[in-house]
Structure formats: C-alpha cells, structure tokens
Amino acid sequence: GQNIDQPTEMTATEGAIVQINCTYQTSGFNGLFWYQQHAGEAPTFLSYNVLDGLEEKGRFSSFLSRSKGYSYLLLKELQMKDSASYLCAPSGYKLSFGAGTTVTVRA
Amino acid sequence: SQTIHQWPATLVQPVGSPLSLECTVEGTSNPNLYWYRQAAGRGLQLLFYSVGIGQISSEVPQNLSASRPQDRQFILSSKKLLLSDSGFYLCAWKDYRDYGTGELFFGEGSRLTVL
C-alpha cells in the first residue's frame, strides 16, 4: 500500500523560497512525481525523480532519497501564479497522491 | 499527439439518481486508464484503474462502477448517487509501456454536486 505525508499548508511572500517535504512508504517504488494543481483545475506535471539526488528545472527543483522514503519540492523566486496545491505522488503501476500542500504566495 | 477528454464538465444531480461520466483518449493505443476523485479540500483518491479492455480494478468499495468498453474509452457510473459522491472527478491515462515511471496525463475534470 501507500502512505504519503506532506504538510497541509504553507505561506510565503513573493520572491521567497519554499520547500515542501514529502515522506512516503510504498510498495513497488518506481520513482516519485510532483504535480501542481490550481484550484478547480486538473493536476499538471512538474517533476519526476527516479534516482537519488536533486533534479533542477528552472525555478523548481525536486530531491529524492529512496532509502529514507523522502522527497522535497523546492520553489524559488516565488510568483503569485505559484499559489496552488502541490501533490507528492510515489509511483508504482498505479499512481497514488498525497493530500497536497496548499501554497499561498503573498505580495 | 495524445489528448484526453472527459465530460460533462459540470453536473448537478439529485440523491438517488444515476451517473455516467465518460472519458476518451486519442492518439495512443492500449493506455492505462484511471478514475480519481477529489473531495473539496482533499487529495486525489484513486477509484478505478484499467490496463485493458474489460479489465477493471477497484481501489475502494463504493456505489460507483467503471467500465472500459473500448480501448480508449473509460466510463464511470453509478446507479444511485449519494451525497458523499460529490467531488471533482478526474480521468487520466498513462502509456502502458511506462510501467511505474510514466507521467500521468489528466482530463479536464468533472465537477459533480449531489443535492
């Protein structure tokens, strides 16, 4: 089964950095996804980590430690449009999602 | 390119009425298909997934059912809706070759309100 834990809410100011942590316990692990979901919309893909370490993609980076069952998503130079829910999703033959972390960016 | 569509986008149904949400994928063959539900302020709950025509796996007991009558068609149904069925329903697909590693692509979502 899957057990995914991430904070419920985070607030930060424009231009700041936010780190969203995710811990998981899963069977048949094949990598970890992060998705972004704006209110009322479908989730969209942000990143995928299959090996340990940091993957950087523009203002967003994602880190994975498979031995610790731990990942984080790092959002840099926050913009107002980054206000959304961020979903941690460890992958097997099916994808299970954490409850999501709602990030609110304030001016 | 691949696309996924689901409909209707919004519906309001009385308790006890039936439900049918439809999802189709274009531009790919033999996709893995998924139905998720997201209650207000909650995460995504996997309801059903399918790896082929007529093959449906249910993740949670409920009054919902799913069917896959064609390779790229996935239908979510209920004979009698409950208030607790209200939520945002998302259909998604993944390339069957990307076992465990493939990105999941979502439809636009269907918002169901049961009154």
Coordinates of C-alpha atoms in Angstrom, one line a residue:
Chain A
G1 CA 0.0 0.0 0.0
Q2 CA 0.9 3.7 0.0
N3 CA 1.3 6.1 2.9
I4 CA 2.2 9.6 1.9
D5 CA 2.7 12.6 4.3
Q6 CA 3.1 16.2 3.3
P7 CA 2.2 19.5 5.1
T8 CA -1.3 20.8 4.6
E9 CA -0.5 24.5 4.0
M10 CA 2.4 26.8 3.6
T11 CA 2.5 30.6 3.1
A12 CA 5.4 32.6 1.7
T13 CA 6.0 36.0 0.2
E14 CA 6.7 36.8 -3.5
G15 CA 10.3 36.3 -4.4
A16 CA 10.9 33.9 -1.5
I17 CA 11.8 30.2 -1.4
V18 CA 9.5 27.4 -0.3
Q19 CA 10.4 23.8 0.4
I20 CA 7.6 21.2 0.5
N21 CA 8.6 18.0 2.2
C22 CA 7.1 14.6 1.5
T23 CA 7.6 11.3 3.2
Y24 CA 6.2 8.1 1.8
Q25 CA 6.0 4.4 2.3
T26 CA 5.1 2.4 -0.8
S27 CA 5.5 -1.0 -2.3
G28 CA 6.9 -1.4 -5.8
F29 CA 8.5 2.0 -5.9
N30 CA 9.4 3.3 -9.3
G31 CA 10.1 7.0 -8.8
L32 CA 8.3 10.0 -7.4
F33 CA 6.3 12.6 -9.2
W34 CA 5.3 16.1 -8.2
Y35 CA 2.2 17.7 -9.6
Q36 CA 0.8 21.2 -9.4
Q37 CA -2.9 21.8 -9.1
H38 CA -4.6 25.2 -9.3
A39 CA -8.0 25.4 -7.7
G40 CA -10.7 23.9 -9.8
E41 CA -8.3 22.5 -12.4
A42 CA -6.6 19.2 -13.2
P43 CA -3.1 18.5 -11.9
T44 CA -0.2 19.2 -14.2
F45 CA 3.2 17.5 -14.2
L46 CA 6.1 19.3 -12.5
S47 CA 8.9 16.8 -12.0
Y48 CA 9.9 13.2 -11.7
N49 CA 12.7 11.6 -9.7
V50 CA 13.8 8.0 -10.1
L51 CA 17.3 8.2 -8.7
D52 CA 18.6 9.8 -5.5
G53 CA 19.6 13.4 -5.8
L54 CA 18.4 16.8 -7.0
E55 CA 16.7 17.5 -10.3
E56 CA 16.6 21.1 -11.2
K57 CA 14.1 22.6 -13.7
G58 CA 14.1 26.3 -13.8
R59 CA 12.6 27.8 -10.6
F60 CA 11.5 24.4 -9.4
S61 CA 13.8 21.6 -8.1
S62 CA 12.9 18.2 -6.7
F63 CA 15.0 16.0 -4.4
L64 CA 14.7 12.3 -3.7
S65 CA 16.2 9.9 -1.1
R66 CA 14.9 6.4 -1.8
S67 CA 16.5 4.9 1.3
K68 CA 14.8 7.5 3.5
G69 CA 11.5 7.5 1.7
Y70 CA 11.8 11.2 1.4
S71 CA 11.4 13.9 -1.2
Y72 CA 11.1 17.6 -1.4
L73 CA 10.0 20.2 -3.9
L74 CA 11.8 23.5 -3.9
L75 CA 10.1 26.6 -5.3
K76 CA 12.4 29.5 -5.8
E77 CA 11.7 33.2 -6.7
L78 CA 8.1 32.6 -5.8
Q79 CA 5.5 34.3 -8.0
M80 CA 1.8 34.9 -7.4
K81 CA 0.9 32.4 -10.0
D82 CA 2.7 29.7 -7.9
S83 CA -0.2 29.8 -5.4
A84 CA -1.6 26.3 -5.9
S85 CA -1.7 22.8 -4.3
Y86 CA 1.4 20.7 -4.8
L87 CA 0.9 16.9 -4.8
C88 CA 3.5 14.3 -4.0
A89 CA 3.0 11.1 -5.8
P90 CA 5.2 8.0 -5.4
S91 CA 4.8 5.7 -8.4
G92 CA 4.2 2.1 -9.0
Y93 CA 1.9 0.5 -11.6
K94 CA -0.6 3.0 -10.3
L95 CA 0.0 6.5 -9.0
S96 CA -1.2 7.4 -5.5
F97 CA -1.2 11.0 -4.4
G98 CA -0.7 12.8 -1.2
A99 CA -3.4 15.1 0.1
G100 CA -1.4 18.0 -1.3
T101 CA 0.2 21.1 0.2
T102 CA -1.6 24.4 -0.5
V103 CA 1.0 27.1 -1.1
T104 CA -0.2 30.7 -0.8
V105 CA 2.1 33.4 -2.1
R106 CA 1.5 36.8 -0.7
A107 CA 2.7 40.1 -2.2
Chain B
S1 CA -0.2 14.0 -30.2
Q2 CA -2.2 12.4 -27.4
T3 CA -5.3 14.1 -26.0
I4 CA -7.7 13.2 -23.3
H5 CA -11.3 14.4 -22.9
Q6 CA -13.9 13.9 -20.3
W7 CA -17.4 15.1 -20.0
P8 CA -19.6 16.5 -18.7
A9 CA -17.5 19.3 -17.1
T10 CA -20.1 20.1 -14.5
L11 CA -23.3 18.4 -13.3
V12 CA -25.7 18.7 -10.5
Q13 CA -27.7 15.6 -9.7
P14 CA -30.3 14.7 -7.0
V15 CA -29.5 11.9 -4.5
G16 CA -30.6 8.6 -5.8
S17 CA -30.2 9.5 -9.5
P18 CA -27.8 7.7 -11.9
L19 CA -24.4 8.9 -13.1
S20 CA -22.4 8.5 -16.2
L21 CA -19.0 10.2 -16.8
E22 CA -17.2 9.5 -19.9
C23 CA -13.5 9.7 -20.8
T24 CA -11.8 9.2 -24.1
V25 CA -8.2 9.2 -25.1
E26 CA -6.9 9.9 -28.6
G27 CA -3.5 9.4 -30.2
T28 CA -2.3 6.3 -28.3
S29 CA -3.2 2.6 -28.0
N30 CA -3.7 0.4 -25.0
P31 CA -3.3 3.2 -22.5
N32 CA -3.6 2.5 -18.8
L33 CA -6.7 4.4 -17.6
Y34 CA -7.6 5.8 -14.2
W35 CA -10.5 7.4 -12.4
Y36 CA -9.7 9.7 -9.4
R37 CA -12.0 11.6 -7.1
Q38 CA -11.1 14.7 -5.2
A39 CA -13.4 15.8 -2.5
A40 CA -13.4 19.5 -1.6
G41 CA -10.0 20.4 0.0
R42 CA -8.8 16.9 -0.1
G43 CA -6.2 14.9 -2.1
L44 CA -6.8 12.7 -5.1
Q45 CA -8.3 9.3 -4.3
L46 CA -7.8 6.5 -6.9
L47 CA -11.2 4.9 -7.6
F48 CA -10.5 2.6 -10.6
Y49 CA -7.8 1.7 -13.0
S50 CA -7.7 -0.4 -16.1
V51 CA -4.8 -1.9 -18.1
G52 CA -7.0 -3.2 -20.9
I53 CA -10.5 -3.6 -22.4
G54 CA -12.8 -5.1 -19.9
Q55 CA -10.1 -5.2 -17.2
I56 CA -11.1 -3.0 -14.2
S57 CA -9.5 -2.8 -10.8
S58 CA -11.4 -1.2 -7.9
E59 CA -9.5 0.6 -5.2
V60 CA -12.2 1.4 -2.7
P61 CA -15.6 -0.1 -2.0
Q62 CA -18.4 2.3 -3.0
N63 CA -21.5 2.6 -5.1
L64 CA -19.6 3.5 -8.2
S65 CA -18.5 1.3 -11.0
A66 CA -16.3 1.6 -14.1
S67 CA -16.3 0.1 -17.5
R68 CA -13.9 0.0 -20.4
P69 CA -16.0 -1.0 -23.5
Q70 CA -13.3 0.2 -26.0
D71 CA -9.6 0.5 -25.8
R72 CA -9.6 4.3 -25.3
Q73 CA -12.9 4.8 -23.6
F74 CA -13.4 4.7 -19.8
I75 CA -16.8 5.2 -18.1
L76 CA -17.6 5.9 -14.5
S77 CA -21.1 5.1 -13.4
S78 CA -23.5 4.9 -10.5
K79 CA -27.0 3.6 -10.3
K80 CA -27.9 5.7 -7.2
L81 CA -25.8 8.7 -6.2
L82 CA -25.1 9.5 -2.6
L83 CA -24.4 13.0 -1.1
S84 CA -20.9 11.8 -0.4
D85 CA -20.3 11.2 -4.1
S86 CA -20.0 14.9 -4.7
G87 CA -16.5 15.9 -5.8
F88 CA -14.1 16.6 -8.6
Y89 CA -13.7 13.5 -10.8
L90 CA -10.6 13.2 -12.9
C91 CA -9.8 10.7 -15.7
A92 CA -6.2 10.1 -16.5
W93 CA -4.1 8.0 -18.8
K94 CA -0.6 6.7 -18.9
D95 CA 1.4 4.9 -21.6
Y96 CA 1.3 1.2 -20.8
R97 CA 5.0 0.8 -21.7
D98 CA 6.0 3.3 -18.9
Y99 CA 5.5 0.8 -16.1
G100 CA 5.6 2.7 -12.9
T101 CA 7.6 5.5 -14.5
G102 CA 5.3 7.2 -16.9
E103 CA 3.8 10.6 -16.4
L104 CA 0.0 10.6 -15.8
F105 CA -2.0 12.9 -18.1
F106 CA -5.3 14.2 -16.8
G107 CA -8.5 15.2 -18.4
E108 CA -10.2 18.5 -17.6
G109 CA -12.2 17.1 -14.7
S110 CA -15.9 16.8 -14.0
R111 CA -17.4 18.6 -11.0
L112 CA -20.3 16.6 -9.5
T113 CA -22.6 18.1 -7.0
V114 CA -25.2 15.8 -5.4
L115 CA -28.1 17.5 -3.7

